[in-house]
PDB file of C-alpha atoms in Angstrom:
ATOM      1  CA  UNK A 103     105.410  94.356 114.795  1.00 81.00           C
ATOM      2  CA  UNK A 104     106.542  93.360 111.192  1.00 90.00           C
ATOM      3  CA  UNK A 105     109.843  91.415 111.361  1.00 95.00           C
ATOM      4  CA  UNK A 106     111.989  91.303 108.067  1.00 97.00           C
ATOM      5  CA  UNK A 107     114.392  87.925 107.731  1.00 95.00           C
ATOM      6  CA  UNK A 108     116.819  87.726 105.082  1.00 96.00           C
ATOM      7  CA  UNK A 109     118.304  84.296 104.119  1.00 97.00           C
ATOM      8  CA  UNK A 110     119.991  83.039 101.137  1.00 98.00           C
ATOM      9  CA  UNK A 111     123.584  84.760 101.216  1.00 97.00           C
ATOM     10  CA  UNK A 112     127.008  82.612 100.421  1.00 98.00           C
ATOM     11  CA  UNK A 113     129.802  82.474  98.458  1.00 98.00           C
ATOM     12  CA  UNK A 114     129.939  82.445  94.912  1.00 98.00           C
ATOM     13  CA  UNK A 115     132.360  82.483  91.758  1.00 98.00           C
ATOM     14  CA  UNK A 116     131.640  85.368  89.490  1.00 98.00           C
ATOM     15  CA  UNK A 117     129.298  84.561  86.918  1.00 98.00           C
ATOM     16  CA  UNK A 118     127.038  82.344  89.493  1.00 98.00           C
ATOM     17  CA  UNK A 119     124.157  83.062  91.071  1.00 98.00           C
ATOM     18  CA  UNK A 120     122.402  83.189  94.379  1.00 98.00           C
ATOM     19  CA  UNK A 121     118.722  83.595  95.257  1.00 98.00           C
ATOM     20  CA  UNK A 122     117.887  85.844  98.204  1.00 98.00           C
ATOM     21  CA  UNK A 123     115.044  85.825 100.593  1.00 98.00           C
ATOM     22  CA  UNK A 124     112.914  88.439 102.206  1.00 98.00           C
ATOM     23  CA  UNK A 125     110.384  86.847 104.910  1.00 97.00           C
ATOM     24  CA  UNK A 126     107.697  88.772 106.875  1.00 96.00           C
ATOM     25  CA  UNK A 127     106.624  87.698 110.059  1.00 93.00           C
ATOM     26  CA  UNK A 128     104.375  89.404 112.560  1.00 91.00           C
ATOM     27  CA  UNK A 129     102.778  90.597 109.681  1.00 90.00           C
ATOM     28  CA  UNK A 130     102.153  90.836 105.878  1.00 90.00           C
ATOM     29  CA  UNK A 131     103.753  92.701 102.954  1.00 91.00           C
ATOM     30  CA  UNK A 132     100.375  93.870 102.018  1.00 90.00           C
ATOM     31  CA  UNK A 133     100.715  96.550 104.867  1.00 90.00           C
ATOM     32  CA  UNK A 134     103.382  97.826 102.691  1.00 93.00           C
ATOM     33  CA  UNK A 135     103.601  99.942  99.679  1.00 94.00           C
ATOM     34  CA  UNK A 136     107.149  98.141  98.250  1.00 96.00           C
ATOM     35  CA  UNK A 137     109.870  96.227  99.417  1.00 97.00           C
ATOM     36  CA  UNK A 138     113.153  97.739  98.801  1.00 97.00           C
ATOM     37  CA  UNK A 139     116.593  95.832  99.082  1.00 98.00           C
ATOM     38  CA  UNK A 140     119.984  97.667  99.591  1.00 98.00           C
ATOM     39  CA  UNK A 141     123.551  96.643 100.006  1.00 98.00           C
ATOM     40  CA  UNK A 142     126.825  97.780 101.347  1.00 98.00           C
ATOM     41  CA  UNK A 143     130.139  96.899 100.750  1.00 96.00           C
ATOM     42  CA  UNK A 144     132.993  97.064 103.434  1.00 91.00           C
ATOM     43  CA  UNK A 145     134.183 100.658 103.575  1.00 94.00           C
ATOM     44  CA  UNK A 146     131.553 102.057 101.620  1.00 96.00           C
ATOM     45  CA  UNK A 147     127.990 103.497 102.087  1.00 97.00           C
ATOM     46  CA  UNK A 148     124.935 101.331 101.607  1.00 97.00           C
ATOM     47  CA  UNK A 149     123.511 101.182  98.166  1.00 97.00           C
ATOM     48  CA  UNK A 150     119.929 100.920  97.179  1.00 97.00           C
ATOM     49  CA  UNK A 151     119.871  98.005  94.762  1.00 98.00           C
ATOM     50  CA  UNK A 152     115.621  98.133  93.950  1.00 98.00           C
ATOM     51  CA  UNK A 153     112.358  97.461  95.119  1.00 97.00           C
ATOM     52  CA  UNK A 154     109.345  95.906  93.995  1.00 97.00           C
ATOM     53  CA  UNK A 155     106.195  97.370  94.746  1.00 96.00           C
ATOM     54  CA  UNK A 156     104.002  94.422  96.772  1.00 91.00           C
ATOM     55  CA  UNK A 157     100.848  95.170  94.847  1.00 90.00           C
ATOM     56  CA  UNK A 158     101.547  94.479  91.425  1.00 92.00           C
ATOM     57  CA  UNK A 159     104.952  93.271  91.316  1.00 92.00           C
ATOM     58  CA  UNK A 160     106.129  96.495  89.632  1.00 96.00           C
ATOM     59  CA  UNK A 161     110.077  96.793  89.898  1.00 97.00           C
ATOM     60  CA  UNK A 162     112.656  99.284  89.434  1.00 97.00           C
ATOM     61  CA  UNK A 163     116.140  98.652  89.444  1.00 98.00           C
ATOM     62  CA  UNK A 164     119.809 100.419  89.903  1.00 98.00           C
ATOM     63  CA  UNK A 165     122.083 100.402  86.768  1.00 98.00           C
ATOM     64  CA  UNK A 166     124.510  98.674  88.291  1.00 97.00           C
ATOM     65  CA  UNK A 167     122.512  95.153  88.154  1.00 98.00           C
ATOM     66  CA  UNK A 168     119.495  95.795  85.796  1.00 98.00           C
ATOM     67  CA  UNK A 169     119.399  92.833  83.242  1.00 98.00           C
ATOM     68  CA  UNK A 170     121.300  90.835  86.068  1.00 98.00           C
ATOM     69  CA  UNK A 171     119.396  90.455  89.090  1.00 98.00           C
ATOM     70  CA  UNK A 172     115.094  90.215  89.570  1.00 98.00           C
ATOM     71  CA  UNK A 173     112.823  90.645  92.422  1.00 98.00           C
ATOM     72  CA  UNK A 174     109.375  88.415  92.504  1.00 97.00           C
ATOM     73  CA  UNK A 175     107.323  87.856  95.346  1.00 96.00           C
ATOM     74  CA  UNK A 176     105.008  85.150  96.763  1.00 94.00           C
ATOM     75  CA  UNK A 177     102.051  86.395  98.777  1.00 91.00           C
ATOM     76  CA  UNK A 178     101.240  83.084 100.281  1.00 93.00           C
ATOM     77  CA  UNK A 179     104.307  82.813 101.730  1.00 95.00           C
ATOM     78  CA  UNK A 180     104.733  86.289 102.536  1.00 95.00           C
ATOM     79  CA  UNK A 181     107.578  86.457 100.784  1.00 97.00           C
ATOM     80  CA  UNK A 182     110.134  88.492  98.621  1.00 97.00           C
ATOM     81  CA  UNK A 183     113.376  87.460  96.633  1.00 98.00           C
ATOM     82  CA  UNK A 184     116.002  88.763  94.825  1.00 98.00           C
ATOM     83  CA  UNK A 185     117.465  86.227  92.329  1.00 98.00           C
ATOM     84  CA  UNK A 186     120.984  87.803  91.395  1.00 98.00           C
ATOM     85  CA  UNK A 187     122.344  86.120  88.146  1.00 98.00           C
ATOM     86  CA  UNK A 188     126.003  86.405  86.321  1.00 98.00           C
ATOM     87  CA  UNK A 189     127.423  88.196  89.813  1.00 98.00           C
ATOM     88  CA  UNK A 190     130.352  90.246  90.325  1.00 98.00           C
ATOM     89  CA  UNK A 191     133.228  90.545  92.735  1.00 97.00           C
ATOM     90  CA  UNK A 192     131.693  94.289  92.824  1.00 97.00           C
ATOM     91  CA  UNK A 193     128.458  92.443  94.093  1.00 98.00           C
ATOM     92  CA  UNK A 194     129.630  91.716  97.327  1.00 98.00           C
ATOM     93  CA  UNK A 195     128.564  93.115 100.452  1.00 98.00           C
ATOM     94  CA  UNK A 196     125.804  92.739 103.024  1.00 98.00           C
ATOM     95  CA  UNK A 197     122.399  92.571 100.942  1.00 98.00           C
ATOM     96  CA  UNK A 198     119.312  94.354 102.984  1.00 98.00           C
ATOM     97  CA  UNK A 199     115.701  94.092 102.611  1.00 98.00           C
ATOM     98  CA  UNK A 200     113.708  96.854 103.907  1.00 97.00           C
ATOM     99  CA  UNK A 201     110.015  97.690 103.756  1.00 96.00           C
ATOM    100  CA  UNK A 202     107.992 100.955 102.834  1.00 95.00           C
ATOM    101  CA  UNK A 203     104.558 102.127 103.854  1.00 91.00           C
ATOM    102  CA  UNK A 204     104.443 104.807 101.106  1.00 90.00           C
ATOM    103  CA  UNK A 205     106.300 105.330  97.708  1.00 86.00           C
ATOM    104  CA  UNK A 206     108.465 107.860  99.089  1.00 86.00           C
ATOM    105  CA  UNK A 207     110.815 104.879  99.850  1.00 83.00           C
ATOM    106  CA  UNK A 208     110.313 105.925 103.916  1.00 90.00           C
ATOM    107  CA  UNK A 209     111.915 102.228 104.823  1.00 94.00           C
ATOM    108  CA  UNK A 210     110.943 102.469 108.307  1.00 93.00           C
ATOM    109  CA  UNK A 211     111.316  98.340 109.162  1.00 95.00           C
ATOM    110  CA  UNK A 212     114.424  96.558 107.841  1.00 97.00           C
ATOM    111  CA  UNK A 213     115.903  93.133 107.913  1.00 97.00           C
ATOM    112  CA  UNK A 214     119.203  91.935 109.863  1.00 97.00           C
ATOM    113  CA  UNK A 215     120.354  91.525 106.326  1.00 97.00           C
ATOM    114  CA  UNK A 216     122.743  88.895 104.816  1.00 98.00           C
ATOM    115  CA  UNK A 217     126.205  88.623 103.676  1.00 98.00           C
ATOM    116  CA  UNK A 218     126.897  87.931  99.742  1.00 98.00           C
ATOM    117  CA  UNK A 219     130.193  87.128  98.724  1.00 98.00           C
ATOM    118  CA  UNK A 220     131.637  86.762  95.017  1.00 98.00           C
ATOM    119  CA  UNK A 221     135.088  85.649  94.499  1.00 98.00           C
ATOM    120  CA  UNK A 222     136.838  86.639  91.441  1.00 94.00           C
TER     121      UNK A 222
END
């Protein structure tokens, strides 16, 4: 069974940066179709952020941080990240990776996730 980690959460100032981490283990990525990544902020519903598919690296992004944050991968290292540049207080929340067999976006294994804070 496929096991998503997250790592690379903190606290930031607004205009920093952080650089997330998606790690498979018990498996690859290559199993999957795309890696998606989602976050929610207290009180409010989780929002999906983007994915990239594992393949060829394609992305897609949401509005709200296109221009600002990227996703790359590393297949040796079985690994996906999410570098998040000139962040927001409205960037904070709980940031979630999440993988897809299919391009429906069925996320059916997802990670414990990690807390991003931005201060203001």
């Amino acid at each position: 069974q496929v096991q998503l980690v997250e790592s690379g959460g903190g606290l930031v100032q607004a205009g920093g940066f952080l650089r997330l981490s998606c790690a498979a283990s018990g498996g690859s990525f290559s199993s999957y179709y795309m890696v998606g990544w989602f976050r929610q902020a207290p009180g409010k519903e989780r929002e999906f952020v983007g994915y990239i598919r594992w393949s060829d690296g394609n992305a897609l992004y949401a509005d709200s941080v296109r221009g600002r944050f990227t996703f790359s991968s590393d297949n040796a290292k079985n690994t996906v990240y999410l570098q998040m540049n000139r962040l927001k207080p409205e960037d904070t929340g709980v940031y979630y990776c999440a993988a897809a067999t299919n391009y429906r976006g069925n996320y059916g294994i997802w990670g414990q996730g990690t807390q991003v804070t931005v201060s203001s």
